[in-house]
N, CA, C and O atoms as a DFTB+ gen file, in Angstrom:
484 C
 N C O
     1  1       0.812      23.926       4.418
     2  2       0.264      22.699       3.874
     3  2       0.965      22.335       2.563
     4  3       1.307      21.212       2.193
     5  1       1.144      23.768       1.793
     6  2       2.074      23.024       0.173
     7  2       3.577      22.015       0.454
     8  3       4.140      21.188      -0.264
     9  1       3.877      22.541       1.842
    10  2       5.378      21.839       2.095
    11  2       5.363      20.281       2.309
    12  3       6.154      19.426       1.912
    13  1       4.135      20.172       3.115
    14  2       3.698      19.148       3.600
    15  2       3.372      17.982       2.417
    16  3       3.849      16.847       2.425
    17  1       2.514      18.487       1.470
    18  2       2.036      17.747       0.134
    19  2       3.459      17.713      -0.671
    20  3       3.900      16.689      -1.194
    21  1       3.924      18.621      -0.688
    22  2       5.536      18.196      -1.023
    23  2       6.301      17.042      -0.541
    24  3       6.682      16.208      -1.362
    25  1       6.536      16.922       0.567
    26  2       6.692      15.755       1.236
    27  2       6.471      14.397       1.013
    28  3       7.139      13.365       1.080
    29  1       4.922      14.825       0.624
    30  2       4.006      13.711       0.858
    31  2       4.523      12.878      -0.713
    32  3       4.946      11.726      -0.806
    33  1       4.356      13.723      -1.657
    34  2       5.099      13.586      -3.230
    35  2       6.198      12.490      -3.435
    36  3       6.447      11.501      -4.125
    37  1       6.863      13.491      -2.112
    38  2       8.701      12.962      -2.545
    39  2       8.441      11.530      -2.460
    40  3       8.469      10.655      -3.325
    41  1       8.127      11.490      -0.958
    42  2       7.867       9.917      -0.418
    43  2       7.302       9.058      -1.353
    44  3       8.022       8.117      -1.686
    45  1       5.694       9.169      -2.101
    46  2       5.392       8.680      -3.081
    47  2       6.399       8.644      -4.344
    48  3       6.301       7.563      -4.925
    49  1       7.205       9.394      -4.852
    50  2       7.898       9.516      -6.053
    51  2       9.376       8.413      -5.843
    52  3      10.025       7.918      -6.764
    53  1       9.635       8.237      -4.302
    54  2      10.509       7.446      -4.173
    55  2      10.202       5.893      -3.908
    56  3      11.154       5.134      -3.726
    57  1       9.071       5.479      -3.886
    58  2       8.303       4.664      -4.001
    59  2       7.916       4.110      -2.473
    60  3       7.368       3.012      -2.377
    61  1       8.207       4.876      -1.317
    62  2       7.818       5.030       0.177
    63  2       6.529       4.540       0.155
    64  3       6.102       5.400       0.926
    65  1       5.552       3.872      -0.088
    66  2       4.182       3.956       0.426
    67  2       4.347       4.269       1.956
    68  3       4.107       5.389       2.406
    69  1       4.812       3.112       2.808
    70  2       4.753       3.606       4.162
    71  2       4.898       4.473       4.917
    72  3       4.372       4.593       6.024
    73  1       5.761       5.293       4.300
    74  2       6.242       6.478       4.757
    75  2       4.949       7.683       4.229
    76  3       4.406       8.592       4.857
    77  1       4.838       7.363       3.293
    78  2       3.576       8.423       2.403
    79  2       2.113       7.978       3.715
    80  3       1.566       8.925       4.281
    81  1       1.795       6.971       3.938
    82  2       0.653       6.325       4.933
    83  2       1.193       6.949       6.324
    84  3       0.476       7.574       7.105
    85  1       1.945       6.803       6.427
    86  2       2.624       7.571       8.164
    87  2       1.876       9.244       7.979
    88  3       0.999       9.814       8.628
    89  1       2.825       9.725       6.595
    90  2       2.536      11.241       6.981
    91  2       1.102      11.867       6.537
    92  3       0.652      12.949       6.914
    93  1       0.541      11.024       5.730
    94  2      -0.362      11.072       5.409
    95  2      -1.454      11.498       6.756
    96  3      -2.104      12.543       6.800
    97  1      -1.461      10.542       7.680
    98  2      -1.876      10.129       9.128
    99  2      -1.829      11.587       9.652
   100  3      -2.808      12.202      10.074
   101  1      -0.650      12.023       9.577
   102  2      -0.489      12.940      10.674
   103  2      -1.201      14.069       9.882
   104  3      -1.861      14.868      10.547
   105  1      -1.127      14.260       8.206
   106  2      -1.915      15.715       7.719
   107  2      -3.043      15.229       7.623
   108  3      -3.675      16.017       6.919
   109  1      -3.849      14.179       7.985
   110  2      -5.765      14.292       8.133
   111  2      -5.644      14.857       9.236
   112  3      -6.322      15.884       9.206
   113  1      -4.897      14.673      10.659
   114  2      -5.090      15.503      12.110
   115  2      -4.354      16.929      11.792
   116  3      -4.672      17.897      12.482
   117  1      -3.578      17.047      10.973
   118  2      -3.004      18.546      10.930
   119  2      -4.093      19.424       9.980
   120  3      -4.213      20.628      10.208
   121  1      -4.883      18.780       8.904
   122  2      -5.659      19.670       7.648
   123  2      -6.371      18.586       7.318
   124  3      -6.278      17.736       6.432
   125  1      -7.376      18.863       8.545
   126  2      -8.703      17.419       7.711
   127  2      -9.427      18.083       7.373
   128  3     -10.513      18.007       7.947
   129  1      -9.288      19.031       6.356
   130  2     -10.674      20.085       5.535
   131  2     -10.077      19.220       4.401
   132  3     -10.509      18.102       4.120
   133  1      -9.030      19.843       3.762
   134  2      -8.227      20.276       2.045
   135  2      -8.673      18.916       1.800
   136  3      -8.538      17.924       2.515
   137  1      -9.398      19.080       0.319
   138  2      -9.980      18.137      -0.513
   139  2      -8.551      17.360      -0.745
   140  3      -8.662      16.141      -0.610
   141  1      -7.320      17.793      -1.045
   142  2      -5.973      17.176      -1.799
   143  2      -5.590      16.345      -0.376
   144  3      -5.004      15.295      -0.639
   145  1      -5.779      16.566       1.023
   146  2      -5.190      15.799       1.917
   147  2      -6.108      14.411       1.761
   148  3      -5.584      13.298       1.715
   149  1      -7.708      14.655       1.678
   150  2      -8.764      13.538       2.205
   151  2      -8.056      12.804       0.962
   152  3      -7.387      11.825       1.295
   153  1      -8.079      13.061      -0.224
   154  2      -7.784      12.235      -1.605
   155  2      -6.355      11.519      -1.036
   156  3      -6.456      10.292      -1.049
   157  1      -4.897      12.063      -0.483
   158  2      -4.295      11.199      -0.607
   159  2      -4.755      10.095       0.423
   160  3      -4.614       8.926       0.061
   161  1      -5.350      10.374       1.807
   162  2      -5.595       9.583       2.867
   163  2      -6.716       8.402       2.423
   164  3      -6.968       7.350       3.010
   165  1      -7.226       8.876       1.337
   166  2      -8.285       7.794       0.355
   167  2      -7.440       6.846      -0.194
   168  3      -7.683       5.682       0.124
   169  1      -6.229       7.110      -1.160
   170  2      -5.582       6.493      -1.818
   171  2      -4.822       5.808      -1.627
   172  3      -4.478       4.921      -2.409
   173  1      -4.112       6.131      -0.002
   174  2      -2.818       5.004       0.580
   175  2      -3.721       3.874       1.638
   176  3      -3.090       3.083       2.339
   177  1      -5.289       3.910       1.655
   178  2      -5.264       3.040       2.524
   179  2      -4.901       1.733       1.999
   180  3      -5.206       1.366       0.864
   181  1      -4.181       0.965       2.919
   182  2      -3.547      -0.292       3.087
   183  2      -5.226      -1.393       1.703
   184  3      -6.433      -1.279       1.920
   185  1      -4.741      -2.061       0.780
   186  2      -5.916      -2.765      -0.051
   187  2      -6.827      -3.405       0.958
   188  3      -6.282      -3.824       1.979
   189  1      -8.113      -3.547       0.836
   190  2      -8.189      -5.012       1.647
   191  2      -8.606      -6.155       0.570
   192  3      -9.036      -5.976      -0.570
   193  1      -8.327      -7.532       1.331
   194  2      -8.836      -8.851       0.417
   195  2      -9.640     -10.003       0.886
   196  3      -9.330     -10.949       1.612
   197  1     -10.741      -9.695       0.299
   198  2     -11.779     -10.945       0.449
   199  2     -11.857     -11.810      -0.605
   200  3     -11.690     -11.579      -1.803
   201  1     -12.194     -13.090       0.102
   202  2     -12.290     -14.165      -1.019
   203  2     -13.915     -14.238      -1.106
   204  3     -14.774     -14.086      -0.237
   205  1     -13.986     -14.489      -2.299
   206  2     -15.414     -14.635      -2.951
   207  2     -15.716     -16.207      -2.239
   208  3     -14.835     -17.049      -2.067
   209  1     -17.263     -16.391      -1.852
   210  2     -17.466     -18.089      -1.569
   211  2     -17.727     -18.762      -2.714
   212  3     -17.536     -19.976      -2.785
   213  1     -18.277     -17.914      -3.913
   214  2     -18.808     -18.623      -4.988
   215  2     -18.055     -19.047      -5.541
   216  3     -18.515     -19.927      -6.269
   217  1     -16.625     -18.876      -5.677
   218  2     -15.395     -19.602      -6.363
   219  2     -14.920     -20.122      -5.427
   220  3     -14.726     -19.694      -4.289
   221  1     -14.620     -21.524      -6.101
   222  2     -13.248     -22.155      -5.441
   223  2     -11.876     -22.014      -5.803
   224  3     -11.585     -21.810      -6.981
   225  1     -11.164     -22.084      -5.082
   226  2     -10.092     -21.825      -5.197
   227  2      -9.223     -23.257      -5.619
   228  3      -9.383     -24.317      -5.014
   229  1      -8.244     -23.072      -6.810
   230  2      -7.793     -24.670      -7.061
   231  2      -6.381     -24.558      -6.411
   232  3      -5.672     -23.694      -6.927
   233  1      -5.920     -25.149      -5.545
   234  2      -4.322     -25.219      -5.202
   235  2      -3.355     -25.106      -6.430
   236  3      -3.313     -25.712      -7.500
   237  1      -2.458     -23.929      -5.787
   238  2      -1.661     -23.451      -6.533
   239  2      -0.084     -24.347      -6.253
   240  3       0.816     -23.590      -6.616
   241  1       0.192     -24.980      -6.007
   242  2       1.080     -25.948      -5.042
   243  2       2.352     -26.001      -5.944
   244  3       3.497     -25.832      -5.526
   245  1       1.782     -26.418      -8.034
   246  2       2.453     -26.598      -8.686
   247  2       3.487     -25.800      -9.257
   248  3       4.656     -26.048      -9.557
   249  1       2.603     -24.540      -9.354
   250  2       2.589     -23.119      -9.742
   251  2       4.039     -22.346      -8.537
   252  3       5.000     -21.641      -8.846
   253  1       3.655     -22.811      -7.350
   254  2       4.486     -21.966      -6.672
   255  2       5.685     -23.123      -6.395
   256  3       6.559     -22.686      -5.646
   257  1       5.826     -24.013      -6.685
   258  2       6.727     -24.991      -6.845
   259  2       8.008     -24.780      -8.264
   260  3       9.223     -24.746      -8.463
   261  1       6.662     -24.682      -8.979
   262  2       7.944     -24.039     -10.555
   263  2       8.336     -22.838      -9.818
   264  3       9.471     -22.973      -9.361
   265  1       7.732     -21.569      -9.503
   266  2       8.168     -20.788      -9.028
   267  2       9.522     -20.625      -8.515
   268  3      10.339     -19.815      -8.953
   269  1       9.758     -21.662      -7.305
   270  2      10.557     -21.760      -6.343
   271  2      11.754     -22.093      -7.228
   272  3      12.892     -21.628      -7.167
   273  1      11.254     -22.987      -8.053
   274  2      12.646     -23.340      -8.911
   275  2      13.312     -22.763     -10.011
   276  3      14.417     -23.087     -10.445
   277  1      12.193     -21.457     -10.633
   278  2      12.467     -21.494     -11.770
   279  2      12.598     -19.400     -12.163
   280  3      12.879     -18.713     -13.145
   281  1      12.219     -19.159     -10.793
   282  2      11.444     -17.700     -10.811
   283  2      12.669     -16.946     -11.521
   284  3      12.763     -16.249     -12.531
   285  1      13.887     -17.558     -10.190
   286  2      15.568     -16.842     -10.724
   287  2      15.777     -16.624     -11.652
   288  3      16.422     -15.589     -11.822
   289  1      15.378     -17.440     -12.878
   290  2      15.870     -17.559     -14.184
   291  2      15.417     -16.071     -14.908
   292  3      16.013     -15.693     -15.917
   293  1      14.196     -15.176     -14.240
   294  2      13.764     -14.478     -15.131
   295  2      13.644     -12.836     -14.601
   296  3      12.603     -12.179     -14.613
   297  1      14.809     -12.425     -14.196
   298  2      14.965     -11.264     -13.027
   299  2      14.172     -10.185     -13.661
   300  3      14.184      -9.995     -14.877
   301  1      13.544      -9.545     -12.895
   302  2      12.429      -8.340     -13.624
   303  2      11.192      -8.475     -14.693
   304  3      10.703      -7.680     -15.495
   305  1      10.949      -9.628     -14.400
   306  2       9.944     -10.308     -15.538
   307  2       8.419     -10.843     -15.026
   308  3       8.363     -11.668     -14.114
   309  1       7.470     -10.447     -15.518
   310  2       6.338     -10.522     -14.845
   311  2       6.357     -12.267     -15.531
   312  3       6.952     -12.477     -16.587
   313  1       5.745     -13.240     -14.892
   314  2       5.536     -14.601     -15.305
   315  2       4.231     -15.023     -15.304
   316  3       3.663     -14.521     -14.334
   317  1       3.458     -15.757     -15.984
   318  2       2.070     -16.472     -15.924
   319  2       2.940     -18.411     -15.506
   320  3       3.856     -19.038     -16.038
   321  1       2.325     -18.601     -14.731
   322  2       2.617     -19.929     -14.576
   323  2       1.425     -20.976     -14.787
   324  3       0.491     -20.448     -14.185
   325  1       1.068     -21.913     -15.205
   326  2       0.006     -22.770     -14.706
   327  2       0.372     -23.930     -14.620
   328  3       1.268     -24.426     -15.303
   329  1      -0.416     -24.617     -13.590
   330  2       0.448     -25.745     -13.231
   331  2       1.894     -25.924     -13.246
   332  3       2.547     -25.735     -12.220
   333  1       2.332     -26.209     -14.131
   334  2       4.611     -27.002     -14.047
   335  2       4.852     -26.248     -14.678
   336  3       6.004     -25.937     -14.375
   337  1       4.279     -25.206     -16.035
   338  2       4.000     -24.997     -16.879
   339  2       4.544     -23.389     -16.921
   340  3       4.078     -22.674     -16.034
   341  1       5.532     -22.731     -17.916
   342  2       5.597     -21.126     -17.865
   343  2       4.934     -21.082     -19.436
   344  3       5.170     -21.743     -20.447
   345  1       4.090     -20.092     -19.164
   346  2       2.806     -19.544     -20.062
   347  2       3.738     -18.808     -20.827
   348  3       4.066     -19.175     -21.956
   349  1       4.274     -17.596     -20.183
   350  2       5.153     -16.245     -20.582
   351  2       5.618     -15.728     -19.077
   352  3       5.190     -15.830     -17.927
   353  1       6.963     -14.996     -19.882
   354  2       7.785     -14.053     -19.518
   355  2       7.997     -12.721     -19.778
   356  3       9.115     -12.577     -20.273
   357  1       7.560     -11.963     -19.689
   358  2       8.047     -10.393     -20.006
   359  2       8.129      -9.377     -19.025
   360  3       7.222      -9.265     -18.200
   361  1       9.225      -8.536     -19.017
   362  2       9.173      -7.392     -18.747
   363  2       7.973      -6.316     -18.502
   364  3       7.933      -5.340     -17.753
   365  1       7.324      -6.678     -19.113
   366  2       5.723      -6.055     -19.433
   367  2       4.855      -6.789     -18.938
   368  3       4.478      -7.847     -19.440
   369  1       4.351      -6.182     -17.649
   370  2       3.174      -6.819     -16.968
   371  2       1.945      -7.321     -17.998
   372  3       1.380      -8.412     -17.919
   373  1       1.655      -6.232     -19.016
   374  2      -0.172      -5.729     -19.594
   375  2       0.274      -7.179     -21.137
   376  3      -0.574      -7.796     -21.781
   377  1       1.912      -7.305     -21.294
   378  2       1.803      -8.634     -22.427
   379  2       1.872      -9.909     -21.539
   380  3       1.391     -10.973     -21.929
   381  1       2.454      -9.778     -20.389
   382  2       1.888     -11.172     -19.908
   383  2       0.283     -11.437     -19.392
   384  3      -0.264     -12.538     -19.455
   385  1      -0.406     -10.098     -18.827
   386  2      -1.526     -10.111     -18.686
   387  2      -2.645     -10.737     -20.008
   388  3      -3.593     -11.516     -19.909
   389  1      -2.167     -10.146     -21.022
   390  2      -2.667     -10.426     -22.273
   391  2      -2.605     -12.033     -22.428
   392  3      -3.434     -12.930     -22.587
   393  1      -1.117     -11.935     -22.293
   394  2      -1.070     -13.581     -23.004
   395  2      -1.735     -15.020     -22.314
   396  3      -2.072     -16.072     -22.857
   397  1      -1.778     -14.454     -20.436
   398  2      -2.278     -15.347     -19.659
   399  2      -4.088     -15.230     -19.952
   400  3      -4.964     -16.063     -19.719
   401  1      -4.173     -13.994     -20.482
   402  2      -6.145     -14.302     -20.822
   403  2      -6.541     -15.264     -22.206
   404  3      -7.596     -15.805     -22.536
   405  1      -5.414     -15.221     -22.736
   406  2      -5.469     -15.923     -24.236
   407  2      -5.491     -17.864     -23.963
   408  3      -5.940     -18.652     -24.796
   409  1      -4.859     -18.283     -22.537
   410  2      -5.253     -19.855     -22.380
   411  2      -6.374     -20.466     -22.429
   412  3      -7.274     -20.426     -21.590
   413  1      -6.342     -21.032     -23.394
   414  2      -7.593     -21.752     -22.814
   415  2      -8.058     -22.872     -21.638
   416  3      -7.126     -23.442     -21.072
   417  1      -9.437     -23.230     -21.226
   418  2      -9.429     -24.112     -20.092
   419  2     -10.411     -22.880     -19.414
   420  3     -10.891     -21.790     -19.723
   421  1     -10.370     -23.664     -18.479
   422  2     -11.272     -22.814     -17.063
   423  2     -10.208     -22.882     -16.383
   424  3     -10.766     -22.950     -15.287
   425  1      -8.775     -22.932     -16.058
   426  2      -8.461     -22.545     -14.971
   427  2      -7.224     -21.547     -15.500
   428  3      -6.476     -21.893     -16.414
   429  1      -7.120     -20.395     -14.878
   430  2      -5.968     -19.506     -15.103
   431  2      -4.861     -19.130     -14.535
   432  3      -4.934     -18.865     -13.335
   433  1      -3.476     -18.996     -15.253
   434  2      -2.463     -19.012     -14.972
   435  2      -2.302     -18.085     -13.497
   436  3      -3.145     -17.239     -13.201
   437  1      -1.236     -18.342     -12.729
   438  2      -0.651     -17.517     -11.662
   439  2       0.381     -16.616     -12.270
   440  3       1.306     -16.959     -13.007
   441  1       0.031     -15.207     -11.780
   442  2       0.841     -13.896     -12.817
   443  2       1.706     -14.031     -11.089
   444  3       1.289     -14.222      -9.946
   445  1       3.044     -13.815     -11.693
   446  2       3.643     -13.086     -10.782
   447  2       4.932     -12.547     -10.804
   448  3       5.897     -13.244     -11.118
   449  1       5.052     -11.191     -10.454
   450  2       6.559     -10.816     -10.311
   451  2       7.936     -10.802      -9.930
   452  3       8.280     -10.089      -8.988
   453  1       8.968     -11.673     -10.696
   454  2      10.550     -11.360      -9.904
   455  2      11.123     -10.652     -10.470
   456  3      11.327     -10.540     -11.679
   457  1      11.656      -9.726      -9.051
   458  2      12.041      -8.730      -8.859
   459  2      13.774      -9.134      -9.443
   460  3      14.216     -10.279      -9.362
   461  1      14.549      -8.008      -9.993
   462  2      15.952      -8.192     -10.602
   463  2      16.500      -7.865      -9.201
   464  3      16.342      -6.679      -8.912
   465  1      16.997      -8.479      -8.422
   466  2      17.373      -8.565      -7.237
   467  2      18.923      -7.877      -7.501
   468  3      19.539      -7.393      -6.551
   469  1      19.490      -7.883      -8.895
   470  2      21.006      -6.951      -8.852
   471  2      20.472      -5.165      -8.680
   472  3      21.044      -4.312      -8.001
   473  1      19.240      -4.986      -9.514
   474  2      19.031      -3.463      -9.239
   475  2      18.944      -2.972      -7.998
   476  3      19.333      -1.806      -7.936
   477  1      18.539      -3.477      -6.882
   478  2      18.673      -3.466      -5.101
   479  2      19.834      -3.434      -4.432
   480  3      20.045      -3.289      -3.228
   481  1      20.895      -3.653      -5.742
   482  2      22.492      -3.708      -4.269
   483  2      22.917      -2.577      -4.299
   484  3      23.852      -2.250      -3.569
């Protein structure tokens, strides 16, 4: 079983989720006692997502429009968008997180990540 959780590591350490969820699969049927197998088979399940009814949802149309046009400009950079509008840019998810709670209004920015597409070749 230690070889196996080894495995299971690498895959996670190389950033595999799927591969970690595959073998994962096979050590609940190989060692469905060990507290360390149930925990990872807890931890890779796939998220799920429900929408709340009590909120509405406002179309993001604008948001993913700057996006489309503008995302390139900022390779590896987490973005807040609202409306046409870039809030922030950083490298740092938790300062754009910050800075997108600091708008005011009732409606809040769209956080989202582009990826530096040169670190992938």
């Amino acid at each position: 079983m230690a070889e196996d959780i080894r495995q299971l590591r690498d895959l996670l350490d190389a950033g595999d989720v799927e591969g970690a969820r595959s073998l994962v699969a096979e050590l609940e049927i190989r060692w469905p006692e060990p507290e360390r197998v149930r925990h990872y088979a807890h931890v890779l399940v796939p998220p799920t997502v429900r929408m709340r009814g009590d909120i509405k949802a406002r179309p993001l149309n604008k948001e993913w429009e700057w996006l489309r046009q503008h995302a390139h400009e900022y390779p590896g950079c987490w973005l807040a968008v609202l409306h046409d509008q870039l809030v922030v840019a950083d490298p740092d998810g938790m300062v754009v997180r910050a800075k997108a709670r600091e708008v005011r209004g009732d409606e809040r920015p769209l956080i989202y990540y582009q990826p530096d597409l040169a670190e992938h070749r």
